[in-house]
């Protein structure tokens, strides 16, 4: 009798040698949908793309001379194919593979775009964050996934300097979080009028974090992206994902003990291989860390996340 597997995911694992074949089948499936005037319910962009093609490849009511697409590394292929015919003069794409926290499995050619080298410009500098923060972030983000991609451009260290990255490490997750929230409240008092952000991986923890901050005297609020425009000072509590594309003076990142980052995510049942999860998590951390303009604080219980084990100790200030 075959024994059931325990403690392992039940999702289908697609191994590396099969991925090219599966991707080719998926592309043919998408083409079939277009030819048969069908559309997947979870991909409305293909409905738009079908309309674009039925109208001769462009949307006459939405013609512009120039179109600029930011964060293109996270764009869905079908949305990019919809947008590319719209401009009459130029289409400009801006992106950073190190900040890719959503799936993007296509090339520019597959999107119908020919980008000659002469029309590509490499922007290597970072103007948001500091040299000290970027030094730590680059150690975390460095992995084969990025280095092997021909579109990846490693960033240079910023010229602007600031304080070293703060590391709060305690024996337990609870003690580390309590110390970090007290430190975030202190930052808010120390820099009135500046924005302090506390981020966690899990939505279900956010309300409790806000309550704890308020109990120690901080002006704290829970917010998602649509609420950020109303946030001018105090402590904002949100998730790592919500930080993407934004910037704040001070960032405090929670739950960086190893049993959460990455072990909790490694144990989740899905189709991603461990190496792919690691690459994704490293990029997510890189994005969250580089949202800070002035100070970055990392918080976690022991043992601390393995993603920071190769970061030189002298790049941190321990509190």
Coordinates of N, CA, C and O in Angstrom, one line a residue, residues 43-186:
X43 N -8.0 36.8 -17.1 CA -7.0 37.7 -17.9 C -7.8 38.6 -18.8 O -7.9 38.4 -20.0
X44 N -8.4 39.7 -18.2 CA -9.2 40.6 -19.0 C -8.4 41.3 -20.0 O -8.9 41.9 -21.0
X45 N -7.0 41.4 -19.9 CA -6.2 42.1 -20.8 C -6.3 41.5 -22.2 O -6.2 42.2 -23.2
X46 N -6.5 40.1 -22.3 CA -6.6 39.5 -23.6 C -7.9 39.9 -24.3 O -8.0 39.9 -25.5
X47 N -9.0 40.2 -23.5 CA -10.2 40.7 -24.1 C -9.9 42.1 -24.8 O -10.4 42.4 -25.9
X48 N -9.2 42.9 -24.1 CA -8.8 44.2 -24.6 C -7.9 44.1 -25.9 O -8.1 44.7 -26.9
X49 N -7.0 43.1 -25.8 CA -6.1 42.9 -26.9 C -6.8 42.4 -28.1 O -6.5 42.8 -29.2
X50 N -7.8 41.6 -27.9 CA -8.6 41.1 -29.0 C -9.3 42.3 -29.7 O -9.4 42.4 -30.9
X51 N -9.9 43.2 -28.9 CA -10.5 44.3 -29.4 C -9.6 45.2 -30.2 O -9.9 45.7 -31.3
X52 N -8.4 45.4 -29.7 CA -7.3 46.1 -30.4 C -7.1 45.6 -31.7 O -7.0 46.3 -32.7
X53 N -6.9 44.3 -31.8 CA -6.6 43.6 -33.1 C -7.7 43.7 -34.0 O -7.5 43.8 -35.2
X54 N -9.0 43.6 -33.5 CA -10.1 43.7 -34.4 C -10.3 45.1 -35.0 O -10.9 45.2 -36.1
X55 N -9.7 46.1 -34.3 CA -9.7 47.4 -34.8 C -8.5 47.8 -35.7 O -8.2 49.0 -35.9
X56 N -7.8 46.8 -36.1 CA -6.6 47.0 -36.9 C -5.4 47.3 -36.2 O -4.4 47.8 -36.8
X57 N -5.3 47.0 -34.9 CA -4.1 47.1 -34.2 C -3.9 48.3 -33.4 O -2.8 48.5 -32.8
X58 N -4.9 49.1 -33.3 CA -4.8 50.3 -32.5 C -6.2 50.8 -32.0 O -7.2 50.3 -32.5
X59 N -6.2 51.6 -31.0 CA -7.4 52.1 -30.4 C -7.6 53.6 -30.9 O -6.9 54.5 -30.3
X60 N -8.4 53.9 -31.8 CA -8.5 55.2 -32.4 C -8.9 56.3 -31.4 O -8.5 57.5 -31.5
X61 N -9.7 55.9 -30.4 CA -10.1 56.9 -29.4 C -9.0 57.2 -28.4 O -9.1 58.1 -27.6
X62 N -7.9 56.4 -28.3 CA -6.9 56.5 -27.3 C -5.5 56.6 -28.0 O -4.6 55.9 -27.6
X63 N -5.4 57.5 -29.0 CA -4.1 57.7 -29.6 C -3.3 58.9 -28.9 O -3.9 60.0 -28.8
X64 N -2.1 58.6 -28.6 CA -1.2 59.6 -28.0 C 0.1 59.7 -28.8 O 0.5 58.7 -29.4
X65 N 0.7 60.8 -28.7 CA 2.0 60.9 -29.4 C 3.1 60.1 -28.6 O 3.9 59.4 -29.3
X66 N 3.1 60.2 -27.3 CA 4.1 59.5 -26.6 C 3.5 58.8 -25.4 O 2.6 59.3 -24.7
X67 N 4.0 57.6 -25.1 CA 3.5 56.8 -24.0 C 4.7 56.3 -23.2 O 5.7 55.8 -23.7
X68 N 4.7 56.5 -21.9 CA 5.8 56.1 -21.0 C 5.2 55.1 -20.0 O 4.2 55.4 -19.3
X69 N 5.8 53.9 -19.9 CA 5.4 52.8 -19.0 C 6.5 52.6 -18.0 O 7.6 52.2 -18.3
X70 N 6.1 52.9 -16.7 CA 7.0 52.6 -15.6 C 6.8 51.3 -15.0 O 5.7 50.7 -15.2
X71 N 7.7 50.8 -14.2 CA 7.6 49.5 -13.6 C 7.3 48.4 -14.6 O 6.5 47.4 -14.3
X72 N 7.9 48.4 -15.8 CA 7.6 47.5 -16.8 C 8.0 46.1 -16.5 O 7.4 45.1 -17.1
X73 N 8.9 45.9 -15.6 CA 9.3 44.5 -15.2 C 8.2 43.7 -14.6 O 8.2 42.5 -14.6
X74 N 7.1 44.4 -14.1 CA 6.0 43.7 -13.5 C 4.7 43.6 -14.4 O 3.7 43.2 -14.0
X75 N 4.9 44.2 -15.7 CA 3.7 44.2 -16.6 C 3.4 42.8 -17.1 O 4.2 42.0 -17.4
X76 N 2.1 42.6 -17.2 CA 1.6 41.4 -17.8 C 1.8 41.6 -19.4 O 1.6 42.6 -19.9
X77 N 2.1 40.5 -20.0 CA 2.4 40.5 -21.4 C 1.3 41.1 -22.2 O 1.4 41.9 -23.1
X78 N 0.0 40.6 -21.9 CA -1.1 41.1 -22.7 C -1.4 42.6 -22.6 O -1.7 43.2 -23.5
X79 N -1.2 43.1 -21.4 CA -1.4 44.5 -21.2 C -0.3 45.3 -22.0 O -0.6 46.4 -22.6
X80 N 0.9 44.8 -22.0 CA 2.0 45.5 -22.8 C 1.7 45.5 -24.3 O 1.9 46.4 -25.0
X81 N 1.1 44.3 -24.7 CA 0.8 44.2 -26.1 C -0.4 45.2 -26.5 O -0.5 45.6 -27.6
X82 N -1.2 45.4 -25.5 CA -2.3 46.4 -25.7 C -1.8 47.8 -25.8 O -2.3 48.6 -26.7
X83 N -0.9 48.1 -25.0 CA -0.4 49.5 -24.9 C 0.6 49.9 -26.1 O 0.6 51.0 -26.5
X84 N 1.3 48.9 -26.5 CA 2.4 49.2 -27.5 C 1.9 49.8 -28.8 O 2.6 50.7 -29.4
X85 N 0.7 49.5 -29.3 CA 0.3 50.2 -30.6 C -0.3 51.6 -30.4 O -0.5 52.3 -31.3
X86 N -0.5 52.0 -29.1 CA -1.2 53.3 -28.9 C -0.4 54.5 -29.3 O -0.9 55.4 -29.9
X87 N 0.9 54.6 -28.9 CA 1.6 55.9 -29.2 C 1.9 56.0 -30.7 O 2.2 55.1 -31.4
X88 N 1.7 57.3 -31.2 CA 2.0 57.6 -32.6 C 3.5 57.9 -32.9 O 4.0 57.7 -34.0
X89 N 4.2 58.3 -31.8 CA 5.6 58.7 -32.0 C 6.6 57.8 -31.3 O 7.5 57.3 -31.8
X90 N 6.4 57.7 -30.0 CA 7.3 57.0 -29.2 C 6.7 56.2 -28.0 O 5.7 56.6 -27.5
X91 N 7.4 55.1 -27.7 CA 7.0 54.3 -26.5 C 8.2 54.1 -25.7 O 9.3 53.6 -26.1
X92 N 8.2 54.5 -24.4 CA 9.3 54.5 -23.5 C 9.0 53.5 -22.4 O 8.0 53.6 -21.7
X93 N 9.9 52.6 -22.1 CA 9.7 51.6 -21.1 C 10.8 51.7 -20.0 O 12.0 51.9 -20.4
X94 N 10.4 51.8 -18.8 CA 11.4 51.9 -17.7 C 11.1 50.8 -16.7 O 10.0 50.6 -16.3
X95 N 12.2 50.1 -16.3 CA 12.0 49.0 -15.3 C 13.4 48.6 -14.7 O 14.4 49.0 -15.2
X96 N 13.2 47.8 -13.7 CA 14.4 47.3 -12.9 C 14.1 45.9 -12.5 O 13.2 45.6 -11.7
X97 N 14.9 44.9 -13.1 CA 14.6 43.5 -12.8 C 14.8 43.2 -11.4 O 14.2 42.2 -10.9
X98 N 15.6 43.9 -10.7 CA 15.8 43.6 -9.2 C 14.6 43.9 -8.4 O 14.4 43.5 -7.3
X99 N 13.6 44.7 -9.0 CA 12.4 45.0 -8.3 C 11.2 44.2 -8.8 O 10.1 44.6 -8.5
X100 N 11.5 43.1 -9.5 CA 10.4 42.3 -10.1 C 9.8 41.4 -9.0 O 10.4 40.4 -8.6
X101 N 8.6 41.8 -8.5 CA 8.0 40.9 -7.4 C 6.8 40.2 -7.9 O 6.0 39.6 -7.2
X102 N 6.5 40.4 -9.2 CA 5.4 39.6 -9.9 C 6.0 38.9 -11.0 O 7.1 39.1 -11.5
X103 N 5.2 37.9 -11.5 CA 5.8 37.0 -12.6 C 5.8 37.8 -13.9 O 4.9 38.5 -14.3
X104 N 7.0 37.6 -14.6 CA 7.1 38.2 -16.0 C 7.8 37.1 -16.8 O 9.1 37.0 -16.6
X105 N 7.1 36.4 -17.6 CA 7.8 35.3 -18.4 C 7.7 35.6 -19.9 O 7.1 34.8 -20.6
X106 N 8.3 36.7 -20.3 CA 8.3 36.9 -21.7 C 9.4 37.8 -22.1 O 10.1 38.4 -21.2
X107 N 9.7 37.9 -23.4 CA 10.8 38.7 -23.9 C 10.1 39.9 -24.6 O 8.9 39.9 -24.9
X108 N 10.9 40.9 -24.9 CA 10.4 42.1 -25.6 C 9.9 41.7 -27.0 O 8.9 42.2 -27.5
X109 N 10.6 40.8 -27.6 CA 10.1 40.3 -29.0 C 8.8 39.7 -28.9 O 7.9 39.8 -29.8
X110 N 8.5 38.9 -27.9 CA 7.2 38.2 -27.7 C 6.1 39.3 -27.6 O 4.9 39.0 -27.9
X111 N 6.4 40.4 -27.0 CA 5.5 41.5 -26.9 C 5.3 42.4 -28.1 O 4.6 43.4 -28.2
X112 N 6.1 42.0 -29.2 CA 6.0 42.7 -30.5 C 6.9 43.9 -30.5 O 6.6 44.9 -31.3
X113 N 7.9 44.0 -29.6 CA 8.7 45.1 -29.5 C 10.2 44.8 -29.9 O 10.7 43.8 -29.4
X114 N 10.7 45.6 -30.8 CA 12.1 45.5 -31.2 C 12.8 46.7 -30.5 O 12.5 47.9 -30.8
X115 N 13.7 46.4 -29.6 CA 14.4 47.4 -28.9 C 15.9 47.4 -29.2 O 16.7 46.6 -28.6
X116 N 16.4 48.1 -30.2 CA 17.8 48.1 -30.6 C 18.7 48.7 -29.5 O 18.2 49.5 -28.7
X117 N 19.9 48.2 -29.4 CA 20.8 48.7 -28.4 C 21.0 50.2 -28.4 O 21.1 50.8 -27.3
X118 N 21.0 50.8 -29.6 CA 21.2 52.2 -29.7 C 20.1 53.0 -29.0 O 20.2 54.2 -28.7
X119 N 18.9 52.4 -28.9 CA 17.8 53.1 -28.3 C 17.6 52.7 -26.8 O 16.6 53.1 -26.2
X120 N 18.5 52.0 -26.2 CA 18.4 51.6 -24.8 C 19.4 52.4 -24.0 O 20.5 52.6 -24.4
X121 N 18.9 52.8 -22.9 CA 19.8 53.6 -22.0 C 19.8 53.0 -20.6 O 18.8 52.7 -20.0
X122 N 21.0 52.7 -20.1 CA 21.1 52.1 -18.8 C 21.2 53.1 -17.7 O 22.1 54.0 -17.7
X123 N 20.3 53.1 -16.8 CA 20.2 54.0 -15.7 C 20.8 53.2 -14.5 O 20.1 52.4 -13.9
X124 N 22.0 53.5 -14.1 CA 22.6 52.7 -13.1 C 22.6 53.3 -11.7 O 22.9 52.6 -10.7
X125 N 22.3 54.5 -11.5 CA 22.4 55.2 -10.2 C 21.1 55.1 -9.5 O 20.0 55.0 -10.1
X126 N 21.1 55.2 -8.2 CA 20.0 55.3 -7.3 C 19.9 56.6 -6.7 O 20.9 57.0 -6.0
X127 N 18.8 57.3 -6.8 CA 18.7 58.7 -6.3 C 17.7 58.8 -5.1 O 17.5 59.8 -4.6
X128 N 17.2 57.6 -4.7 CA 16.2 57.7 -3.6 C 16.9 57.4 -2.3 O 16.8 58.1 -1.3
X129 N 17.7 56.3 -2.2 CA 18.2 55.8 -1.0 C 19.6 56.2 -0.8 O 20.2 56.9 -1.5
X130 N 20.2 55.7 0.3 CA 21.6 56.1 0.6 C 22.6 55.0 0.3 O 22.2 53.8 0.1
X131 N 23.8 55.3 0.3 CA 24.9 54.3 0.1 C 24.9 53.2 1.1 O 25.0 52.0 0.8
X132 N 24.6 53.6 2.4 CA 24.6 52.6 3.4 C 23.5 51.6 3.3 O 23.7 50.4 3.5
X133 N 22.3 52.0 2.9 CA 21.2 51.1 2.7 C 21.4 50.2 1.5 O 21.2 49.0 1.5
X134 N 21.9 50.8 0.4 CA 22.1 50.1 -0.8 C 23.2 49.0 -0.7 O 23.1 47.9 -1.3
X135 N 24.2 49.3 0.2 CA 25.2 48.3 0.4 C 24.7 47.0 1.0 O 25.0 45.9 0.5
X136 N 23.7 47.1 1.9 CA 23.1 45.9 2.5 C 22.1 45.3 1.5 O 22.1 44.1 1.3
X137 N 21.3 46.1 0.8 CA 20.3 45.6 -0.1 C 20.9 44.8 -1.2 O 20.4 43.8 -1.7
X138 N 22.1 45.2 -1.7 CA 22.7 44.5 -2.8 C 23.2 43.1 -2.4 O 23.2 42.2 -3.2
X139 N 23.6 43.0 -1.1 CA 24.0 41.7 -0.6 C 22.8 40.7 -0.6 O 22.9 39.6 -1.0
X140 N 21.6 41.3 -0.3 CA 20.4 40.5 -0.2 C 19.9 40.1 -1.6 O 19.5 39.0 -1.9
X141 N 20.0 41.0 -2.6 CA 19.4 40.8 -3.9 C 20.3 40.0 -4.8 O 19.8 39.5 -5.8
X142 N 21.6 39.9 -4.5 CA 22.5 39.2 -5.4 C 22.2 37.7 -5.5 O 22.2 37.0 -4.5
X143 N 21.8 37.3 -6.7 CA 21.5 35.9 -6.9 C 21.6 35.6 -8.4 O 21.5 36.5 -9.2
X144 N 21.7 34.3 -8.7 CA 21.9 33.9 -10.1 C 20.7 34.3 -11.0 O 20.9 34.6 -12.2
X145 N 19.6 34.3 -10.4 CA 18.4 34.7 -11.2 C 18.6 36.1 -11.9 O 18.2 36.2 -13.0
X146 N 19.1 37.0 -11.2 CA 19.4 38.3 -11.8 C 20.6 38.3 -12.6 O 20.6 38.9 -13.8
X147 N 21.7 37.8 -12.1 CA 23.0 37.9 -12.8 C 22.9 37.2 -14.2 O 23.6 37.6 -15.1
X148 N 22.1 36.2 -14.4 CA 22.0 35.4 -15.6 C 21.1 36.1 -16.6 O 21.0 35.6 -17.8
X149 N 20.4 37.1 -16.2 CA 19.4 37.7 -17.2 C 20.1 38.9 -17.9 O 20.6 39.8 -17.3
X150 N 20.0 38.8 -19.2 CA 20.7 39.8 -20.1 C 20.1 41.2 -19.9 O 20.8 42.2 -20.3
X151 N 18.9 41.3 -19.4 CA 18.3 42.6 -19.2 C 18.7 43.2 -17.9 O 18.4 44.4 -17.7
X152 N 19.3 42.5 -17.0 CA 19.6 43.0 -15.7 C 20.8 43.9 -15.7 O 21.8 43.7 -16.3
X153 N 20.7 45.1 -15.0 CA 21.7 46.1 -14.9 C 22.0 46.3 -13.4 O 21.2 46.8 -12.7
X154 N 23.2 45.8 -12.9 CA 23.4 46.0 -11.5 C 23.6 47.5 -11.1 O 24.3 48.2 -11.8
X155 N 22.9 47.9 -10.1 CA 22.9 49.3 -9.7 C 24.2 49.7 -9.1 O 24.9 48.8 -8.5
X156 N 24.6 50.9 -9.2 CA 25.8 51.4 -8.6 C 25.4 52.0 -7.2 O 24.2 52.3 -6.9
X157 N 26.4 52.2 -6.3 CA 26.1 52.7 -5.0 C 25.8 54.2 -5.1 O 26.4 54.9 -5.9
X158 N 24.8 54.7 -4.4 CA 24.4 56.1 -4.4 C 25.6 57.0 -3.9 O 26.4 56.5 -3.1
X159 N 25.6 58.2 -4.3 CA 26.6 59.1 -3.7 C 26.2 59.6 -2.4 O 27.0 60.0 -1.5
X160 N 24.9 59.7 -2.1 CA 24.4 60.3 -0.9 C 24.6 59.3 0.3 O 24.3 58.1 0.2
X161 N 25.1 59.8 1.4 CA 25.4 59.0 2.5 C 24.3 59.2 3.6 O 23.6 60.3 3.6
X162 N 24.2 58.3 4.5 CA 23.3 58.4 5.7 C 23.8 57.5 6.8 O 24.9 56.9 6.7
X163 N 23.0 57.3 7.8 CA 23.3 56.4 8.9 C 23.4 54.9 8.4 O 22.7 54.5 7.5
X164 N 24.1 54.1 9.2 CA 24.1 52.7 8.9 C 22.8 52.0 9.1 O 21.9 52.6 9.8
X165 N 22.5 50.9 8.5 CA 21.3 50.2 8.6 C 21.3 49.6 10.1 O 22.3 49.1 10.6
X166 N 20.1 49.8 10.7 CA 19.9 49.3 12.1 C 19.4 47.9 12.1 O 18.5 47.6 11.3
X167 N 19.9 47.1 13.0 CA 19.5 45.7 13.1 C 19.0 45.5 14.5 O 19.8 45.7 15.5
X168 N 17.8 45.1 14.7 CA 17.2 44.7 16.0 C 17.0 43.2 16.0 O 16.1 42.7 15.3
X169 N 17.8 42.5 16.8 CA 17.7 41.1 16.8 C 17.5 40.7 18.3 O 18.2 41.1 19.2
X170 N 16.4 39.9 18.6 CA 16.1 39.5 19.9 C 15.9 38.0 19.9 O 15.8 37.3 18.9
X171 N 15.8 37.4 21.1 CA 15.7 35.9 21.3 C 14.4 35.4 20.7 O 14.4 34.3 20.1
X172 N 13.3 36.2 20.8 CA 12.0 35.7 20.2 C 11.5 36.7 19.2 O 11.9 37.9 19.2
X173 N 10.6 36.3 18.4 CA 9.9 37.2 17.4 C 9.2 38.3 18.2 O 9.2 39.4 17.8
X174 N 8.5 37.9 19.3 CA 7.7 38.9 20.0 C 8.6 40.0 20.6 O 8.3 41.2 20.5
X175 N 9.7 39.6 21.2 CA 10.6 40.6 21.8 C 11.2 41.5 20.7 O 11.3 42.7 20.9
X176 N 11.5 41.0 19.5 CA 12.1 41.8 18.5 C 11.1 42.8 17.9 O 11.4 43.9 17.7
X177 N 9.8 42.3 17.8 CA 8.8 43.2 17.3 C 8.5 44.3 18.3 O 8.4 45.5 17.9
X178 N 8.4 44.0 19.5 CA 8.2 45.0 20.6 C 9.3 46.1 20.5 O 9.0 47.3 20.6
X179 N 10.5 45.6 20.4 CA 11.7 46.6 20.4 C 11.6 47.5 19.1 O 11.9 48.7 19.2
X180 N 11.2 46.8 18.0 CA 11.1 47.6 16.7 C 10.0 48.6 16.8 O 10.2 49.7 16.3
X181 N 8.9 48.3 17.4 CA 7.8 49.2 17.4 C 8.1 50.4 18.3 O 7.7 51.5 18.1
X182 N 8.8 50.1 19.4 CA 9.2 51.2 20.3 C 10.2 52.1 19.6 O 10.1 53.3 19.7
X183 N 11.0 51.5 18.8 CA 12.0 52.3 18.0 C 11.3 53.1 16.9 O 11.6 54.3 16.7
X184 N 10.3 52.6 16.3 CA 9.5 53.3 15.3 C 8.8 54.5 15.9 O 8.8 55.6 15.3
X185 N 8.2 54.3 17.1 CA 7.6 55.4 17.8 C 8.6 56.5 18.2 O 8.3 57.7 18.1
X186 N 9.8 56.1 18.5 CA 10.8 57.0 18.9 C 11.2 57.8 17.6 O 11.4 59.1 17.7

